[in-house]
Amino acid sequence: MRRLCALSLSFGVLLFSSITEAVSASALEGPHVIGHAVSPESGQLLYIEIHDCRIDPLSAELSEVLCEVVYEDANGALIARKNLDYTAALQAPALSVVDYRTGVSHDVGAQEDPDVVVDAGFDHYVRKRWGELLSGRTIRFPFLVVDRDKPLQMKAEAVDVNECAEEQLCLEISLDSWLLGLVVDPIRLTYDRQTRRLQSFRGISNIKDSSGNSQSVEIVYRYSE
């Protein structure tokens, strides 16, 4: 089965996270986001993402944008945490992530290349290029995932209108390579056209299963102020 393990944009990735675990939920401002990740085959709940931000990234200045996402399994046990700092660039946050089940952690620092998109920064990059995507243009960009040293060349484009509701913008993200595109599944994202917020994700998750294997998920996001 084709996989996109290196490109797991799971929007526990593509949404919001934070710079430090010391940032308490009571101190956070902006939208509270919960994503339920289920198996595309069975519909079984695999895990839950809980997102909070100090400042709403949809309207924030670049002065201080600190966010956090916590991952819980279907039984409510904490399995991972991601902290991101968008202060330097909304499309390329510094980040740290830890999987409590394995003890494996990763860190990504600030980027020197202003064109690079990092991890959850892709969500902001979509809004930055919104008009182009809405018009049907294919956009290309270097994308850095947590466990790689060098960015991958990616592309994003809107899917056919017949596959997407009128009030939505549906995107397909894939490797910018015809050959690799034959063996790697694209990621599908759905955005609300009015609010420009991510509604759903389908693809390989950045959260592995309990056995340490990659897993395909469908995630639906809910927002509350």
Short mmCIF file of C-alpha atoms in Angstrom, two decimals:
data_model
loop_
_atom_site.label_atom_id
_atom_site.label_comp_id
_atom_site.label_asym_id
_atom_site.label_seq_id
_atom_site.Cartn_x
_atom_site.Cartn_y
_atom_site.Cartn_z
CA MET A 1 0.00 0.00 0.00
CA ARG A 2 1.31 3.42 -0.91
CA ARG A 3 2.40 5.59 1.98
CA LEU A 4 3.40 9.18 2.71
CA CYS A 5 5.25 8.53 5.96
CA ALA A 6 7.80 11.29 5.50
CA LEU A 7 5.05 13.82 4.72
CA SER A 8 2.76 13.28 7.67
CA LEU A 9 1.16 16.73 7.86
CA SER A 10 -1.39 15.52 10.36
CA PHE A 11 -2.92 18.68 11.59
CA GLY A 12 -2.08 17.95 15.03
CA VAL A 13 0.69 19.12 12.87
CA LEU A 14 -1.15 21.47 10.56
CA LEU A 15 -2.95 23.36 13.25
CA PHE A 16 -1.58 24.83 16.43
CA SER A 17 0.94 23.83 19.13
CA SER A 18 3.22 25.68 21.67
CA ILE A 19 6.73 26.56 22.77
CA THR A 20 6.69 25.10 26.28
CA GLU A 21 4.69 22.80 28.51
CA ALA A 22 4.73 25.58 31.09
CA VAL A 23 2.05 27.40 29.08
CA SER A 24 -1.12 26.45 30.93
CA ALA A 25 -4.49 26.16 29.26
CA SER A 26 -5.84 29.00 31.42
CA ALA A 27 -3.21 31.35 29.96
CA LEU A 28 -4.04 30.54 26.35
CA GLU A 29 -6.20 32.69 24.13
CA GLY A 30 -7.72 32.12 20.72
CA PRO A 31 -9.68 29.17 19.36
CA HIS A 32 -9.76 25.86 21.18
CA VAL A 33 -9.55 23.08 18.61
CA ILE A 34 -10.26 19.38 18.96
CA GLY A 35 -9.55 16.85 16.23
CA HIS A 36 -10.87 13.29 16.25
CA ALA A 37 -8.69 10.90 14.24
CA VAL A 38 -10.40 7.73 13.03
CA SER A 39 -9.44 4.80 10.85
CA PRO A 40 -10.58 5.38 7.23
CA GLU A 41 -11.40 1.68 6.94
CA SER A 42 -13.27 0.94 10.17
CA GLY A 43 -14.19 4.36 11.54
CA GLN A 44 -12.61 3.37 14.88
CA LEU A 45 -11.37 6.27 17.00
CA LEU A 46 -7.56 6.17 17.06
CA TYR A 47 -6.65 9.30 18.99
CA ILE A 48 -7.73 12.85 19.84
CA GLU A 49 -5.81 16.09 19.24
CA ILE A 50 -6.39 19.04 21.58
CA HIS A 51 -5.05 22.38 20.34
CA ASP A 52 -4.65 25.68 22.18
CA CYS A 53 -2.92 28.95 21.33
CA ARG A 54 -1.86 32.07 23.21
CA ILE A 55 -2.93 34.13 20.22
CA ASP A 56 -5.29 33.20 17.40
CA PRO A 57 -2.93 32.44 14.46
CA LEU A 58 -5.65 33.53 12.04
CA SER A 59 -5.22 37.17 13.08
CA ALA A 60 -2.05 37.40 15.15
CA GLU A 61 0.91 39.67 14.67
CA LEU A 62 4.34 38.02 14.65
CA SER A 63 5.09 39.34 18.16
CA GLU A 64 4.24 36.16 20.05
CA VAL A 65 2.35 33.16 18.72
CA LEU A 66 2.82 30.20 21.03
CA CYS A 67 0.65 27.13 20.67
CA GLU A 68 0.35 23.59 21.99
CA VAL A 69 -1.23 20.36 20.82
CA VAL A 70 -1.76 17.40 23.11
CA TYR A 71 -2.48 13.92 21.76
CA GLU A 72 -4.58 11.41 23.71
CA ASP A 73 -5.43 7.84 22.78
CA ALA A 74 -9.01 6.56 22.54
CA ASN A 75 -9.00 5.91 26.31
CA GLY A 76 -7.90 9.45 27.16
CA ALA A 77 -4.27 8.60 28.03
CA LEU A 78 -1.63 11.17 27.07
CA ILE A 79 0.54 9.80 24.24
CA ALA A 80 2.32 12.82 22.73
CA ARG A 81 2.77 16.56 22.90
CA LYS A 82 3.88 19.13 20.33
CA ASN A 83 5.06 22.66 21.14
CA LEU A 84 5.52 25.32 18.45
CA ASP A 85 6.77 28.88 18.40
CA TYR A 86 5.54 30.91 15.41
CA THR A 87 7.26 34.12 16.52
CA ALA A 88 9.88 34.21 13.76
CA ALA A 89 7.64 33.06 10.89
CA LEU A 90 4.09 31.73 10.73
CA GLN A 91 4.97 29.34 7.92
CA ALA A 92 8.15 28.05 9.60
CA PRO A 93 7.75 27.64 13.37
CA ALA A 94 10.42 26.35 15.72
CA LEU A 95 9.09 23.24 17.39
CA SER A 96 9.60 20.36 19.77
CA VAL A 97 7.62 17.12 19.86
CA VAL A 98 7.77 14.10 22.14
CA ASP A 99 6.07 10.69 22.01
CA TYR A 100 5.60 9.60 25.62
CA ARG A 101 5.08 5.98 24.68
CA THR A 102 8.56 5.61 23.18
CA GLY A 103 10.38 8.56 24.70
CA VAL A 104 11.41 9.69 21.21
CA SER A 105 11.61 13.47 20.75
CA HIS A 106 12.49 15.82 17.90
CA ASP A 107 13.37 19.51 17.70
CA VAL A 108 13.39 21.90 14.75
CA GLY A 109 14.97 25.34 15.01
CA ALA A 110 14.45 28.58 13.11
CA GLN A 111 15.00 28.41 9.35
CA GLU A 112 17.45 30.55 7.40
CA ASP A 113 15.65 30.03 4.07
CA PRO A 114 12.52 32.28 4.06
CA ASP A 115 10.81 30.04 1.50
CA VAL A 116 10.83 26.87 3.61
CA VAL A 117 7.54 25.72 5.12
CA VAL A 118 7.84 23.76 8.36
CA ASP A 119 5.37 21.29 9.81
CA ALA A 120 2.24 23.01 11.12
CA GLY A 121 3.30 26.21 9.38
CA PHE A 122 1.70 24.80 6.25
CA ASP A 123 -1.70 25.73 7.66
CA HIS A 124 -0.67 29.39 7.66
CA TYR A 125 1.00 29.00 4.28
CA VAL A 126 -2.33 27.90 2.82
CA ARG A 127 -3.94 31.15 3.93
CA LYS A 128 -0.97 33.15 2.62
CA ARG A 129 -1.47 31.60 -0.85
CA TRP A 130 -5.26 31.40 -0.53
CA GLY A 131 -6.13 33.43 -3.62
CA GLU A 132 -3.82 31.40 -5.84
CA LEU A 133 -5.18 28.10 -4.57
CA LEU A 134 -8.75 29.32 -4.93
CA SER A 135 -8.10 30.28 -8.54
CA GLY A 136 -6.86 26.76 -9.33
CA ARG A 137 -3.15 27.53 -9.45
CA THR A 138 -0.68 24.83 -8.35
CA ILE A 139 1.77 26.15 -5.76
CA ARG A 140 5.19 24.60 -5.13
CA PHE A 141 7.24 24.90 -1.97
CA PRO A 142 10.05 23.26 0.05
CA PHE A 143 8.57 21.48 3.08
CA LEU A 144 10.50 20.35 6.14
CA VAL A 145 9.08 17.55 8.28
CA VAL A 146 10.21 16.88 11.82
CA ASP A 147 12.38 13.83 11.24
CA ARG A 148 14.24 15.04 8.11
CA ASP A 149 17.34 17.21 7.73
CA LYS A 150 16.44 18.63 4.32
CA PRO A 151 13.15 19.94 2.92
CA LEU A 152 11.13 17.93 0.42
CA GLN A 153 9.81 19.55 -2.74
CA MET A 154 6.02 19.62 -2.51
CA LYS A 155 3.05 20.94 -4.43
CA ALA A 156 -0.51 21.83 -3.45
CA GLU A 157 -3.57 22.38 -5.62
CA ALA A 158 -7.33 22.49 -5.36
CA VAL A 159 -9.17 19.32 -6.33
CA ASP A 160 -11.93 19.22 -8.91
CA VAL A 161 -15.01 21.19 -7.82
CA ASN A 162 -17.15 18.10 -8.34
CA GLU A 163 -15.25 16.44 -5.45
CA CYS A 164 -15.74 19.35 -3.06
CA ALA A 165 -18.73 21.16 -1.53
CA GLU A 166 -19.41 24.69 -2.76
CA GLU A 167 -18.60 26.21 0.64
CA GLN A 168 -15.28 24.38 0.90
CA LEU A 169 -11.80 24.57 -0.61
CA CYS A 170 -10.42 21.04 -0.96
CA LEU A 171 -6.69 20.63 -1.47
CA GLU A 172 -4.39 17.82 -2.49
CA ILE A 173 -0.78 17.92 -1.27
CA SER A 174 1.82 15.66 -2.84
CA LEU A 175 5.47 15.32 -3.70
CA ASP A 176 6.48 17.49 -6.65
CA SER A 177 7.75 14.51 -8.62
CA TRP A 178 5.88 12.60 -11.30
CA LEU A 179 7.76 9.38 -10.54
CA LEU A 180 7.39 9.51 -6.74
CA GLY A 181 3.78 10.53 -7.19
CA LEU A 182 3.12 7.08 -8.62
CA VAL A 183 4.10 5.35 -5.38
CA VAL A 184 3.13 7.89 -2.72
CA ASP A 185 -0.41 8.74 -1.69
CA PRO A 186 -1.34 12.44 -1.60
CA ILE A 187 -2.80 14.15 1.45
CA ARG A 188 -6.31 15.62 1.25
CA LEU A 189 -7.30 18.72 3.21
CA THR A 190 -10.65 20.50 3.43
CA TYR A 191 -10.94 24.19 4.38
CA ASP A 192 -13.99 26.34 5.02
CA ARG A 193 -14.04 29.08 2.37
CA GLN A 194 -15.55 31.69 4.68
CA THR A 195 -13.43 31.21 7.81
CA ARG A 196 -10.39 29.73 6.01
CA ARG A 197 -10.07 27.19 8.80
CA LEU A 198 -9.05 23.58 8.33
CA GLN A 199 -12.03 21.24 8.61
CA SER A 200 -10.59 17.83 7.82
CA PHE A 201 -7.44 15.88 7.00
CA ARG A 202 -6.97 12.53 5.28
CA GLY A 203 -3.59 10.84 4.95
CA ILE A 204 -0.70 9.37 6.92
CA SER A 205 -0.62 10.67 10.48
CA ASN A 206 2.43 12.02 12.27
CA ILE A 207 1.26 9.96 15.26
CA LYS A 208 2.23 6.32 14.94
CA ASP A 209 0.11 3.48 16.31
CA SER A 210 0.88 1.67 19.58
CA SER A 211 3.24 -0.68 17.73
CA GLY A 212 5.27 2.17 16.27
CA ASN A 213 3.89 1.79 12.75
CA SER A 214 2.61 4.53 10.46
CA GLN A 215 -1.17 4.78 10.21
CA SER A 216 -3.68 6.36 7.85
CA VAL A 217 -6.26 8.58 9.48
CA GLU A 218 -9.21 10.81 8.80
CA ILE A 219 -9.38 13.79 11.16
CA VAL A 220 -12.34 16.15 11.60
CA TYR A 221 -11.72 19.39 13.52
CA ARG A 222 -14.10 21.32 15.74
CA TYR A 223 -13.49 24.91 16.92
CA SER A 224 -14.72 26.77 20.01
CA GLU A 225 -13.74 30.30 21.08
#
